[in-house]
Short mmCIF file of C-alpha atoms in Angstrom, two decimals:
data_model
loop_
_atom_site.label_atom_id
_atom_site.label_comp_id
_atom_site.label_asym_id
_atom_site.label_seq_id
_atom_site.Cartn_x
_atom_site.Cartn_y
_atom_site.Cartn_z
CA GLU A 74 8.87 -4.52 16.56
CA GLY A 75 6.53 -3.29 13.83
CA ALA A 76 7.75 -5.89 11.34
CA GLY A 77 6.90 -8.67 13.76
CA SER A 78 3.21 -7.75 13.75
CA VAL A 79 2.85 -7.37 9.96
CA THR A 80 -0.07 -9.25 8.41
CA THR A 81 0.22 -8.12 4.78
CA VAL A 82 3.23 -7.57 2.51
CA VAL A 83 2.75 -5.37 -0.58
CA PHE A 84 5.38 -5.65 -3.33
CA ASP A 85 5.95 -3.08 -6.04
CA LYS A 86 6.59 -4.85 -9.36
CA THR A 87 9.22 -3.01 -11.40
CA GLY A 88 12.65 -3.12 -9.81
CA THR A 89 11.39 -5.03 -6.78
CA LEU A 90 9.97 -8.35 -8.01
CA THR A 91 11.65 -7.79 -11.37
CA ARG A 92 15.23 -6.83 -12.18
CA GLY A 93 14.18 -3.33 -13.22
CA LYS A 94 15.98 -3.65 -16.56
CA PRO A 95 13.25 -4.22 -19.16
CA GLU A 96 14.03 -5.01 -22.79
CA VAL A 97 12.10 -4.51 -26.02
CA THR A 98 10.86 -7.93 -27.12
CA ASP A 99 8.38 -7.18 -29.94
CA ILE A 100 7.39 -4.31 -32.25
CA ALA A 101 4.05 -4.42 -34.10
CA LEU A 102 3.85 -2.03 -37.08
CA PHE A 103 0.83 -0.17 -38.49
CA ASN A 104 -0.12 2.35 -41.19
CA GLY A 105 3.01 1.88 -43.27
CA TYR A 106 5.57 2.79 -40.62
CA SER A 107 8.78 0.74 -40.49
CA GLU A 108 10.48 -0.64 -37.39
CA LYS A 109 13.18 2.00 -37.81
CA ASP A 110 10.54 4.75 -37.92
CA VAL A 111 8.85 3.48 -34.77
CA LEU A 112 12.12 3.18 -32.86
CA PHE A 113 13.26 6.63 -34.05
CA TYR A 114 10.16 8.47 -32.85
CA ALA A 115 9.70 6.40 -29.69
CA ALA A 116 13.33 6.63 -28.59
CA SER A 117 13.59 10.33 -29.46
CA ILE A 118 10.57 11.22 -27.33
CA GLU A 119 11.83 8.95 -24.52
CA ARG A 120 15.48 10.04 -24.50
CA ASN A 121 15.01 12.52 -21.62
CA SER A 122 12.94 10.16 -19.48
CA GLU A 123 14.47 8.23 -16.56
CA HIS A 124 11.78 5.54 -16.54
CA PRO A 125 13.10 1.96 -17.01
CA LEU A 126 10.75 1.43 -19.98
CA ALA A 127 12.23 4.51 -21.65
CA GLU A 128 15.74 3.17 -21.18
CA ALA A 129 14.71 -0.07 -22.88
CA VAL A 130 13.38 1.75 -25.97
CA VAL A 131 16.40 4.06 -26.24
CA SER A 132 18.77 1.12 -25.84
CA LYS A 133 16.98 -0.76 -28.65
CA ALA A 134 17.31 2.26 -30.95
CA PHE A 135 21.04 2.48 -30.25
CA GLU A 136 21.39 -1.23 -31.08
CA HIS A 137 20.05 -0.35 -34.55
CA ASN A 138 22.40 2.67 -34.83
CA ILE A 139 19.45 5.06 -35.06
CA MET A 140 20.34 8.74 -34.59
CA LEU A 141 17.84 10.42 -32.28
CA LYS A 142 16.46 13.95 -32.22
CA GLU A 143 15.86 16.21 -29.24
CA PRO A 144 12.12 16.34 -28.46
CA GLU A 145 10.20 19.59 -28.17
CA ASN A 146 7.41 20.32 -25.67
CA PHE A 147 8.31 17.15 -23.78
CA VAL A 148 5.73 16.28 -21.12
CA ALA A 149 5.74 13.16 -18.93
CA ILE A 150 2.25 12.12 -17.81
CA PRO A 151 2.54 9.97 -14.64
CA GLY A 152 1.05 6.52 -15.04
CA GLN A 153 0.17 7.07 -18.72
CA GLY A 154 3.14 7.96 -20.90
CA ILE A 155 4.80 10.82 -22.74
CA GLU A 156 3.88 13.44 -25.32
CA GLY A 157 5.92 15.93 -27.33
CA ARG A 158 6.99 16.93 -30.82
CA ILE A 159 9.66 15.42 -33.06
CA GLY A 160 10.44 17.04 -36.42
CA GLY A 161 7.16 18.96 -36.41
CA LYS A 162 5.06 15.87 -35.67
CA ASN A 163 2.95 15.38 -32.53
CA ILE A 164 4.11 12.23 -30.76
CA LEU A 165 2.30 10.20 -28.12
CA LEU A 166 3.83 7.14 -26.48
CA GLY A 167 2.06 5.37 -23.66
CA ASN A 168 -0.76 3.12 -22.54
CA PRO A 169 -4.39 2.94 -23.72
CA GLY A 170 -5.38 5.46 -21.05
CA LEU A 171 -3.19 8.10 -22.69
CA MET A 172 -4.66 7.33 -26.11
CA ARG A 173 -8.21 7.67 -24.80
CA GLU A 174 -7.38 10.95 -23.09
CA LYS A 175 -5.90 12.35 -26.31
CA ASP A 176 -8.75 11.03 -28.51
CA VAL A 177 -6.59 8.60 -30.48
CA ALA A 178 -8.54 5.65 -31.91
CA PHE A 179 -6.83 2.33 -31.18
CA SER A 180 -9.61 -0.28 -31.35
CA ALA A 181 -7.92 -1.90 -34.37
CA ILE A 182 -4.85 -2.82 -32.33
CA GLU A 183 -6.53 -3.97 -29.11
CA LYS A 184 -5.83 -7.59 -30.06
CA ASN A 185 -2.10 -6.83 -30.22
CA ILE A 186 -2.23 -5.01 -26.89
CA SER A 187 -4.06 -7.80 -25.05
CA GLY A 188 -1.80 -10.42 -26.67
CA PHE A 189 1.38 -8.78 -25.40
CA ALA A 190 -0.18 -8.11 -21.99
CA GLY A 191 -1.24 -11.74 -21.67
CA GLN A 192 2.42 -12.73 -22.03
CA GLY A 193 3.38 -10.49 -19.11
CA LYS A 194 4.77 -7.79 -21.39
CA THR A 195 4.04 -4.07 -21.19
CA PRO A 196 2.61 -2.71 -24.48
CA MET A 197 3.52 0.88 -25.36
CA ILE A 198 1.44 2.50 -28.09
CA LEU A 199 3.10 4.99 -30.44
CA ALA A 200 0.85 7.54 -32.15
CA ILE A 201 2.15 10.07 -34.69
CA ASP A 202 -0.22 12.96 -35.40
CA LYS A 203 -3.02 10.90 -33.80
CA MET A 204 -2.35 7.92 -36.10
CA ILE A 205 -1.20 4.61 -34.63
CA ALA A 206 2.32 3.83 -35.87
CA GLY A 207 3.20 0.84 -33.74
CA VAL A 208 3.06 -1.05 -30.48
CA ILE A 209 6.30 -1.71 -28.63
CA ALA A 210 6.26 -4.63 -26.20
CA VAL A 211 8.66 -4.42 -23.28
CA ALA A 212 9.32 -7.20 -20.78
CA ASP A 213 11.19 -7.20 -17.50
CA THR A 214 12.81 -10.36 -16.15
CA LEU A 215 11.70 -11.60 -12.74
CA LYS A 216 14.34 -11.85 -10.05
CA PRO A 217 15.38 -15.50 -9.63
CA ASP A 218 14.41 -15.59 -5.95
CA ALA A 219 11.05 -13.78 -6.30
CA ALA A 220 8.82 -16.88 -6.35
CA LYS A 221 10.76 -18.53 -3.51
CA VAL A 222 10.47 -15.42 -1.33
CA VAL A 223 6.72 -15.11 -1.98
CA ASN A 224 6.22 -18.77 -1.08
CA ARG A 225 8.25 -18.35 2.12
CA LEU A 226 6.13 -15.37 3.19
CA LYS A 227 2.96 -17.37 2.55
CA ILE A 228 4.27 -20.19 4.76
CA MET A 229 4.80 -17.55 7.46
CA GLY A 230 1.05 -16.83 7.25
CA LEU A 231 1.28 -13.46 5.50
CA GLU A 232 -1.01 -12.09 2.80
CA ILE A 233 0.94 -11.09 -0.31
CA ILE A 234 -0.19 -8.33 -2.70
CA MET A 235 1.46 -6.87 -5.80
CA ILE A 236 0.91 -3.21 -6.71
CA THR A 237 1.79 -1.78 -10.13
CA GLY A 238 0.90 0.81 -12.71
CA ASP A 239 0.76 -1.88 -15.40
CA ASN A 240 -2.54 -2.90 -16.96
CA LYS A 241 -4.46 -5.68 -15.25
CA ILE A 242 -3.69 -8.43 -17.78
CA THR A 243 0.09 -7.83 -17.67
CA ALA A 244 0.08 -7.50 -13.90
CA GLU A 245 -1.87 -10.72 -13.34
CA SER A 246 0.43 -12.61 -15.72
CA VAL A 247 3.51 -11.53 -13.74
CA ALA A 248 1.77 -12.23 -10.41
CA ARG A 249 0.92 -15.79 -11.47
CA GLN A 250 4.59 -16.47 -12.23
CA VAL A 251 5.63 -15.66 -8.66
CA GLY A 252 2.56 -17.09 -6.92
CA ILE A 253 0.81 -13.87 -5.90
CA ASP A 254 -2.98 -14.13 -5.85
CA ARG A 255 -4.03 -10.52 -5.27
CA VAL A 256 -3.02 -7.71 -7.62
CA LEU A 257 -3.62 -3.96 -7.48
CA ALA A 258 -3.13 -2.95 -11.13
CA GLU A 259 -3.23 0.36 -13.02
CA VAL A 260 -2.38 2.27 -9.83
CA LEU A 261 -0.88 5.69 -10.50
CA PRO A 262 2.27 6.57 -8.49
CA ALA A 263 0.35 9.23 -6.57
CA ASP A 264 -2.33 6.68 -5.59
CA LYS A 265 -0.07 3.98 -4.15
CA ALA A 266 -0.11 5.53 -0.68
CA ALA A 267 -3.92 5.71 -0.80
CA GLU A 268 -4.06 1.97 -1.58
CA ILE A 269 -1.81 1.25 1.41
CA LYS A 270 -4.05 3.43 3.59
CA ARG A 271 -7.13 1.54 2.37
CA LEU A 272 -5.54 -1.77 3.38
CA GLN A 273 -4.73 -0.33 6.80
CA ASN A 274 -8.34 0.78 7.18
CA GLU A 275 -9.30 -2.88 6.69
CA GLY A 276 -7.36 -3.64 9.88
CA LYS A 277 -4.23 -4.97 8.18
CA ARG A 278 -0.68 -4.26 9.37
CA VAL A 279 1.07 -3.48 6.09
CA ALA A 280 4.70 -3.79 5.03
CA MET A 281 5.49 -2.11 1.70
CA VAL A 282 8.48 -3.31 -0.33
CA GLY A 283 9.71 -0.95 -3.05
CA ASP A 284 12.74 0.61 -4.67
CA GLY A 285 11.77 3.65 -6.75
CA ILE A 286 10.92 7.30 -6.25
CA ASN A 287 7.30 6.35 -7.08
CA ASP A 288 7.26 4.15 -3.97
CA ALA A 289 8.52 6.73 -1.46
CA VAL A 290 5.12 8.01 -0.25
CA ALA A 291 3.72 4.47 -0.02
CA LEU A 292 6.79 3.35 1.95
CA ALA A 293 6.24 6.22 4.38
CA GLN A 294 2.50 5.45 4.68
CA SER A 295 2.97 1.75 5.44
CA ASP A 296 3.42 0.39 8.96
CA VAL A 297 6.84 -0.90 7.90
CA GLY A 298 8.59 0.40 4.78
CA ILE A 299 11.20 -1.95 3.31
CA ALA A 300 13.47 -0.52 0.60
CA ILE A 301 15.66 -2.51 -1.77
CA GLY A 302 19.24 -1.34 -1.24
CA SER A 303 19.81 -0.83 -4.97
CA GLY A 304 16.85 1.59 -5.15
CA THR A 305 16.67 5.38 -5.25
CA ASP A 306 17.85 7.61 -2.40
CA VAL A 307 14.30 8.90 -1.86
CA ALA A 308 12.98 5.37 -1.34
CA LEU A 309 15.82 4.52 1.02
CA GLU A 310 15.16 7.68 3.05
CA ALA A 311 11.42 6.95 3.35
CA SER A 312 11.85 3.34 4.47
CA ASP A 313 12.16 1.84 7.97
CA ILE A 314 14.27 -1.11 6.83
CA THR A 315 16.83 -1.10 4.02
CA LEU A 316 17.92 -4.40 2.50
CA ILE A 317 21.55 -4.61 1.46
CA GLY A 318 21.93 -5.12 -2.27
CA ASN A 319 19.19 -6.45 -4.50
CA ASP A 320 18.29 -9.63 -2.60
CA LEU A 321 14.58 -10.15 -1.83
CA ALA A 322 15.40 -12.93 0.65
CA GLY A 323 15.99 -10.18 3.19
CA VAL A 324 12.23 -9.49 3.38
CA PRO A 325 11.18 -12.74 5.13
CA LYS A 326 14.42 -12.70 7.12
CA ALA A 327 13.69 -9.19 8.45
CA ILE A 328 10.16 -10.18 9.47
CA GLU A 329 11.33 -13.47 10.99
CA LEU A 330 14.12 -11.74 12.95
CA SER A 331 11.63 -9.17 14.21
CA ARG A 332 9.29 -11.93 15.40
CA LYS A 333 12.15 -13.73 17.18
CA THR A 334 13.30 -10.47 18.80
CA VAL A 335 9.84 -9.61 20.12
CA ARG A 336 9.41 -13.19 21.36
CA THR A 337 12.75 -12.97 23.19
CA ILE A 338 11.79 -9.63 24.77
CA ARG A 339 8.53 -11.12 26.05
CA TRP A 340 10.31 -14.16 27.51
CA ASN A 341 12.86 -11.88 29.20
CA LEU A 342 10.08 -9.81 30.75
CA PHE A 343 8.22 -12.95 31.84
CA TRP A 344 11.23 -14.52 33.58
CA ALA A 345 12.30 -11.20 35.12
CA PHE A 346 8.85 -10.69 36.63
CA ILE A 347 8.52 -14.30 37.82
CA TYR A 348 12.02 -14.20 39.29
CA ASN A 349 11.25 -11.04 41.26
CA ILE A 350 7.71 -12.07 42.21
CA ILE A 351 9.19 -15.17 43.87
CA GLY A 352 12.51 -13.77 45.08
CA ILE A 353 11.45 -10.46 46.66
CA PRO A 354 8.86 -11.96 49.08
CA ILE A 355 11.40 -14.62 50.14
CA ALA A 356 14.02 -11.91 50.73
CA ALA A 357 11.41 -9.98 52.76
CA GLY A 358 10.92 -13.00 55.04
CA ILE A 359 7.56 -14.34 53.92
CA LEU A 360 8.73 -17.91 54.63
CA TYR A 361 10.10 -17.14 58.11
CA PRO A 362 6.87 -17.99 59.99
CA VAL A 363 6.88 -21.45 58.43
CA PHE A 364 10.57 -22.37 58.16
CA GLY A 365 12.09 -20.07 60.72
CA SER A 366 15.69 -19.05 60.01
CA MET A 367 15.78 -21.59 57.17
CA GLY A 368 13.24 -19.41 55.36
CA LEU A 369 15.48 -16.34 55.39
CA LEU A 370 17.50 -15.40 52.31
CA ASN A 371 21.15 -14.59 52.91
CA PRO A 372 21.98 -11.12 51.44
CA MET A 373 24.97 -12.61 49.60
CA ILE A 374 22.77 -15.25 48.02
CA ALA A 375 20.12 -12.62 47.22
CA SER A 376 22.63 -10.36 45.45
CA GLY A 377 24.07 -13.34 43.59
CA ALA A 378 20.60 -14.42 42.52
CA MET A 379 19.87 -10.89 41.29
CA ALA A 380 23.09 -10.88 39.25
CA PHE A 381 22.17 -14.28 37.82
CA SER A 382 18.79 -12.87 36.76
CA SER A 383 20.52 -10.12 34.77
CA VAL A 384 22.99 -12.56 33.24
CA PHE A 385 20.11 -14.84 32.21
CA VAL A 386 18.27 -12.00 30.43
CA VAL A 387 21.41 -10.83 28.61
CA SER A 388 22.41 -14.39 27.65
CA ASN A 389 18.93 -15.12 26.35
CA SER A 390 19.08 -11.96 24.22
CA LEU A 391 22.52 -12.84 22.87
CA ARG A 392 21.02 -16.01 21.39
CA LEU A 393 19.59 -13.76 18.66
CA ARG A 394 23.11 -13.31 17.28
CA ASN A 395 23.07 -16.94 16.20
CA ALA A 396 19.39 -17.12 15.32
CA LYS A 397 18.77 -19.37 12.32
CA LEU A 398 16.75 -17.55 9.67
CA SER A 399 15.11 -19.34 6.75
CA ASP A 400 16.70 -18.90 3.34
#
């Protein structure tokens, strides 16, 4: 019922609109560090992280047969990156926000960062002892049906929004590829629910579509939480609707089925009321003064008519089993 009244659909990016399996596409080197050096330090500091971007970096290091070290003082900073120590060196790996917070100068590489971001890639800055060593660009492939699903939802009259922790340039590049006009970028995991709440305060009925542990609170906050079946257990638990597998086509289908169901319920109520509004007075003899005995309703006919009313409502509802939903 809630899905049928939704006005706005908010998609998480990573793992929802994209496959959730990013790959390292480019590595820019600085201050004399080699590609092997950058991959060694980046993958070593990321080896204990479960983030998809971390998996991409570690996988790239393994492709180059690089032996990794166990990081010390490992700290994951939500929405910014990671810090720790490798071989006595202080390592930072993350976005520009992390570099600013740790007083690492990166103005010389801003062109590289914006260039990667403009291509829809996520730039990860590696700093060793507060010196920039490299920028690792990671890209995630869009799901093949993402653009089609977004277009279908637009045809249904829904507002579509993408929410992500990525920087604005990267986020807008990805959004353009799938046809999404409004983007909420650089949103920390803890702030996603607040963004959903803000949309609700604007009078919108919000459906949130996500798959990760970072989406759980936002899924719970939304009017209708829709979890991708391949997502985390926490996300599945927090959602109202779980899509089987990894298919986004279930989002418009769920909303369309909800609309058809509510429409059927309303029709059933309408016909049930009309049927009784007409039938009960006739059974009570309201037509007798005009038509005499011809205006009386035989009890057998009345009971049969009542049974037919119930059969009509049930049959009308059963039509939903064969309802045609758009692909």
